[in-house]
């Protein structure tokens, strides 16, 4: 079907971000797993259609592009500005595409955006969610939830993708700065002392945390190994605290499924803000990383409980649906694609041997598509010669993070 039917020449206004993480990332991952060139050819086709989005004065991309015509723009509701997560979450896919094809243009485009953001990078590493594509300046709310989240994730993962060499150290440096900022947003509830990540507008903190921000425990755990021993222990401890909070987002409702976001009020711990659940993966993603990196089976137990809640409340004859209210168990009528790509995949991997997609050989993009880690070499053609895409999953070595 991909070879004979998949056609990207559509007069369709596509999200550059969503298309990159789902389509480009999915095709590249399938190429890395199978070695079949058709997937690389299709990834290149769709990426070429996305590239004009980066043709801005600053290099910060527009977030919407017509796949057939190549004209790019930003959504009207942003006032012409780009969104941080949408503009800073293409690095893994486009760098991988340059490595696999030997063509540096993809990597150059996406790294220009990071260079632009780094020019105005704040001392605390916390970038507001709206970014001007003309001059790279940012304003608005600071959040590890919607519209901010995966920018920080990709700073870390671009460092991992480049095999943590000196050429990708600037990504790690930016990420560590941002993690100092994250720590400054941590507060604890009363009476139960749940750690949570506030949102910030100018100097005002809001005691609200999205379920989307529950990717952060996994990110912190994944990045902890790059610190010295004392700091690594602190970061991992914070990851475990935040994972406990996110698990309780689920446990605190009637259905044992999390709402979209939570409010923290003194004396009341957490309460559901927006009541829907659309089968999001972020909490089970963090449980997967924490289990892989600590060997603590508690994270498997928590994941099993969440899976059982999905089975009980969301499974119907034709698939799974979300809930419009996690306390009333009211169903909606849609199964989001990330339920298969991420939620069930991370649950599957949570109960698989650590030798399946070992974390020292693969890095997951933000849509949970595994990409092979390749030594970063800015002589892209040289990098490509070293790349061997075919993978035998059962024969992979356990590796640094593979042990239980």
C-alpha positions as a printed Julia matrix, in Angstrom:
404×3 Matrix{Float64}:
   0.0     0.0    0.0
   2.81    2.43   0.86
   4.59    1.62  -2.4
   1.56    1.73  -4.68
  -1.07    3.93  -3.08
   0.41    6.42  -0.6
   0.4     9.82  -2.32
   1.33   13.07  -0.58
   0.51   15.34  -3.53
  -2.65   16.65  -1.88
  -4.09   20.13  -1.8
  -4.25   19.89   1.96
  -3.14   22.28   4.71
  -1.09   20.04   6.99
   0.36   20.65  10.43
   4.13   20.67   9.95
   4.59   19.34  13.51
   1.99   16.56  13.39
   3.02   15.45   9.91
   6.68   15.34  10.93
   6.25   13.33  14.11
   3.61   10.95  12.76
   4.33   10.53   9.05
   8.03   11.36   8.59
   8.87    9.74  11.94
   6.73    6.69  11.25
   8.22    6.11   7.81
  11.81    6.59   9.02
  11.21    4.24  11.95
   9.81    1.59   9.63
  12.86    2.04   7.41
  15.21    1.61  10.37
  13.36   -1.52  11.48
  12.95   -3.1    8.05
  15.71   -1.73   5.82
  13.15   -1.38   2.98
  14.03    1.7    0.9
  10.42    2.45  -0.03
   9.89    3.9    3.44
  12.94    6.15   3.12
  11.78    7.35  -0.31
   8.33    8.21   1.04
   9.81    9.94   4.07
  11.92   12.08   1.76
   8.89   12.9   -0.42
   6.8    14.21   2.46
   9.77   16.0    4.08
  10.5    17.83   0.82
   6.9    19.07   0.85
   7.33   20.36   4.4
  10.69   22.12   3.88
   9.34   25.51   2.64
   7.82   26.02   6.1
  11.32   26.92   7.35
  11.77   29.72   4.8
  11.26   32.53   7.32
  13.52   35.45   8.28
  14.51   33.76  11.55
  14.45   30.11  10.53
  11.59   29.45  12.95
   9.11   27.51  10.79
   5.55   28.37   9.99
   3.34   25.67  11.45
   0.96   24.93   8.55
   1.8    24.14   4.92
  -0.12   23.06   1.84
   1.39   19.75   0.76
   0.79   20.27  -2.98
   1.45   23.99  -3.3
   4.12   24.53  -0.63
   2.65   27.77   0.7
   3.14   28.0    4.46
   1.51   30.12   7.15
   0.58   30.13  10.81
  -2.92   29.57  12.2
  -5.0    32.71  12.54
  -5.6    32.25  16.25
  -1.9    32.71  17.07
  -1.84   36.21  15.62
   0.69   35.16  13.02
   3.14   33.65  15.47
   4.54   30.12  15.55
   4.05   27.72  18.45
   7.09   26.6   20.44
   6.41   22.85  20.46
   5.32   22.93  16.81
   8.54   24.72  15.82
  11.04   22.83  17.99
   9.92   19.22  17.52
  11.23   18.28  14.08
  14.92   17.85  14.83
  15.02   14.08  15.36
  13.18   13.25  12.17
  14.95   15.69   9.86
  18.41   14.97  11.26
  17.71   11.24  10.84
  16.57   11.86   7.26
  19.82   13.68   6.47
  21.8    10.84   8.02
  19.93    8.16   6.08
  19.95    9.98   2.71
  23.3    11.78   2.91
  21.57   15.08   2.07
  22.33   17.76   4.69
  19.48   20.12   3.78
  16.96   18.59   6.2
  19.28   18.83   9.19
  20.32   22.37   8.24
  16.72   23.59   8.16
  15.71   22.24  11.57
  18.93   23.18  13.3
  18.58   26.77  12.08
  15.42   26.95  14.19
  17.31   25.82  17.3
  20.06   28.35  16.61
  17.39   31.07  16.39
  15.81   30.02  19.68
  19.23   29.83  21.32
  19.94   33.46  20.4
  17.21   34.63  22.76
  17.36   31.63  25.1
  16.46   32.82  28.62
  18.74   32.27  31.62
  16.26   29.79  33.13
  15.81   27.95  29.83
  12.03   28.41  29.91
  10.7    29.6   26.56
   7.15   30.99  26.22
   4.82   29.19  23.83
   4.43   31.84  21.09
   7.46   32.56  18.89
   7.71   35.29  16.25
   8.94   33.68  13.0
  10.48   36.97  11.87
  12.85   37.64  14.76
  12.6    34.55  17.03
  11.32   36.45  20.07
   8.89   34.6   22.32
   6.01   35.59  24.6
   3.06   34.07  26.47
   2.71   31.25  28.95
   5.57   28.96  29.94
   4.43   25.36  30.25
   5.6    21.76  30.04
   2.09   20.95  28.85
   0.29   21.8   25.61
   2.27   23.87  23.07
   5.52   23.75  25.08
   6.19   20.12  26.02
   8.08   18.42  23.2
  10.5    21.31  22.55
  12.26   20.38  25.8
  11.99   16.66  25.03
  13.79   17.12  21.71
  16.67   19.09  23.23
  17.49   15.97  25.23
  16.72   13.46  22.5
  18.78   15.24  19.83
  21.74   14.79  22.18
  20.91   11.09  22.59
  20.28   10.67  18.86
  23.77   12.06  18.15
  25.23    9.47  20.53
  26.05   12.18  23.12
  29.11   13.37  21.2
  30.63   16.85  21.35
  28.8    17.93  18.19
  25.44   17.6   19.97
  26.56   18.94  23.36
  24.85   22.33  22.72
  21.5    20.49  22.82
  22.39   18.96  26.18
  23.53   22.32  27.53
  20.24   23.96  26.53
  18.3    21.07  28.04
  20.13   21.22  31.38
  19.45   24.95  31.54
  15.75   24.25  30.91
  15.71   21.59  33.62
  16.92   24.19  36.14
  13.93   26.19  35.02
  11.65   23.18  35.41
  12.86   22.67  38.99
  11.97   26.32  39.71
   8.36   25.54  38.7
   7.98   22.55  41.06
   5.53   22.96  43.92
   4.01   20.4   46.3
   0.39   20.01  47.2
  -1.17   19.88  50.62
  -1.89   17.74  52.48
  -0.29   14.88  50.48
   2.79   16.67  49.07
   2.31   15.63  45.44
   5.03   17.27  43.33
   3.67   19.1   40.27
   4.93   21.47  37.57
   3.34   24.9   37.6
   2.67   27.03  34.55
   4.09   30.54  34.46
   2.99   33.79  32.81
   5.5    36.58  33.32
   6.16   36.3   37.07
   2.85   34.65  37.99
   2.67   30.92  38.69
  -0.54   28.97  38.07
  -1.13   25.77  40.06
  -2.21   23.75  37.03
  -0.59   20.77  35.32
  -1.64   19.08  32.06
  -1.6    15.32  31.7
   0.52   16.14  28.65
   3.24   17.29  31.08
   3.4    13.73  32.42
   6.01   13.02  29.74
   8.41   14.94  32.0
   9.13   12.14  34.52
  10.31    9.9   31.67
  12.34   12.72  30.14
  14.04   13.49  33.45
  14.8     9.81  34.05
  16.21    9.46  30.53
  18.41   12.53  30.96
  19.56   11.81  34.5
  22.49    9.66  33.38
  24.21   12.65  31.77
  24.71   14.37  35.14
  27.28   13.7   37.83
  26.32   11.12  40.44
  24.79   13.49  43.03
  22.79   15.57  40.54
  21.68   12.44  38.66
  20.2    11.05  41.87
  18.28   14.29  42.49
  16.89   14.39  38.95
  15.84   10.72  39.08
  14.2    11.28  42.45
  12.21   14.21  41.04
  11.2    12.02  38.08
   9.85    9.41  40.47
   7.96   12.01  42.5
   6.31   13.43  39.39
   5.44    9.95  38.13
   3.64    9.28  41.43
   1.64   12.47  40.89
   0.76   11.49  37.33
  -0.3     8.02  38.42
  -2.58    9.65  40.97
  -4.13   11.74  38.2
  -5.55    8.36  37.19
  -6.24    6.95  40.63
  -8.12   10.05  41.83
 -11.08    9.64  39.43
 -14.05    7.3   39.43
 -12.91    5.51  36.25
  -9.21    5.45  37.3
  -8.44    7.35  34.08
  -6.87   10.81  34.1
  -8.53   14.03  33.07
  -6.87   16.4   30.6
  -5.48   18.67  33.32
  -5.45   19.12  37.09
  -5.69   22.04  39.49
  -3.93   22.14  42.84
  -5.58   24.03  45.68
  -4.27   24.29  49.25
  -5.69   21.55  51.42
  -7.3    19.72  48.49
  -4.33   18.18  46.7
  -5.45   17.69  43.07
  -8.79   18.11  41.34
  -9.74   17.48  37.71
  -9.89   20.64  35.63
 -10.87   19.55  32.12
 -12.69   16.24  32.48
 -12.05   14.43  29.22
  -9.6    11.6   28.53
  -8.65   11.02  24.89
  -6.45    7.96  25.47
  -3.25    9.97  25.95
   0.09    8.15  26.42
   2.27   10.49  28.5
   1.96    8.8   31.89
   2.54    5.26  30.59
   5.45    6.63  28.52
   7.09    7.8   31.74
   6.33    4.5   33.46
   8.09    2.7   30.61
  11.25    4.81  30.99
  11.28    4.55  34.76
  10.89    0.78  34.64
  13.65    0.45  32.04
  16.04    2.72  33.95
  15.36    1.57  37.53
  14.11   -2.01  37.17
  11.36   -1.2   39.71
   8.37   -3.42  38.94
   6.05   -0.96  40.71
   5.95    0.93  37.42
   4.7    -2.18  35.66
   1.98   -2.55  38.3
   0.86    1.05  37.8
   0.87    0.55  34.02
  -1.21   -2.6   34.34
  -3.78   -0.75  36.44
  -4.03    2.02  33.84
  -4.37   -0.55  31.04
  -7.16   -2.29  32.92
  -8.97    1.04  33.32
  -8.74    1.62  29.55
 -10.08   -1.92  28.98
 -12.99   -1.4   31.36
 -14.06    2.09  30.32
 -12.91    2.64  26.75
 -13.0    -0.65  24.86
 -15.9    -1.14  22.49
 -16.55   -3.72  19.77
 -14.73   -1.76  17.04
 -11.79   -0.38  19.06
 -11.31    2.09  21.9
 -12.87    5.48  22.54
 -12.06    8.35  24.84
 -14.22    9.7   27.64
 -15.9    13.09  27.81
 -15.97   12.82  31.6
 -13.6    10.64  33.61
 -15.84   10.61  36.67
 -19.12    9.92  34.87
 -17.54    7.43  32.41
 -19.23    9.12  29.43
 -17.77    7.9   26.13
 -16.88    9.97  23.09
 -16.8     8.5   19.56
 -13.17    8.65  18.48
  -9.96    6.65  18.79
  -7.0     9.0   18.45
  -4.12    7.61  16.35
  -1.66    8.08  19.22
  -3.49    5.41  21.21
  -1.99    2.79  18.89
   1.26    4.61  18.09
   2.07    5.52  21.69
  -0.23    4.42  24.5
  -0.46    0.74  23.61
   3.13    0.64  22.32
   4.55    1.95  25.58
   2.34   -0.45  27.55
   3.56   -3.31  25.35
   7.18   -2.3   25.89
   6.58   -1.89  29.63
   6.0    -5.67  29.73
   8.61   -6.64  27.12
  12.23   -7.62  27.78
  14.59   -4.6   27.88
  16.35   -6.07  24.83
  13.34   -5.07  22.69
  14.28   -1.61  21.36
  17.15   -1.08  23.86
  17.58    2.52  24.89
  21.29    2.66  24.08
  20.57    1.86  20.43
  17.27    3.6   19.79
  15.64    6.93  20.61
  11.87    7.37  20.47
  10.48   10.41  18.74
   7.61   12.2   20.46
   5.09    9.96  18.66
   6.89    6.85  20.01
   8.49    5.89  16.7
  11.96    4.42  17.44
  14.87    5.83  15.44
  18.28    4.22  15.44
  21.02    6.15  17.26
  23.8     7.01  14.82
  27.09    8.7   15.67
  26.62   12.34  14.79
  28.9    13.28  11.94
  28.28   16.58  10.2
  29.86   15.08   7.11
  26.43   13.62   6.43
  27.57   11.41   3.58
  30.17    9.86   5.86
  27.53    9.31   8.5
  25.3     7.56   6.0
  28.05    5.12   5.05
  28.19    3.98   8.67
  24.43    3.43   8.88
  23.07   -0.09   8.66
  19.28    0.0    8.91
  18.32   -3.66   9.16
  17.58   -4.76  12.71
  17.16   -8.19  14.26
  15.24   -7.39  17.42
  15.8   -10.69  19.12
  19.55  -10.57  18.66
  20.23   -7.08  19.99
  22.65   -6.78  22.85
  21.21   -5.69  26.18
  23.38   -2.6   26.33
  23.95    0.01  28.96
  20.31    0.57  29.89
  19.1    -2.91  29.06
  19.75   -4.64  32.37
  16.9    -5.21  34.79
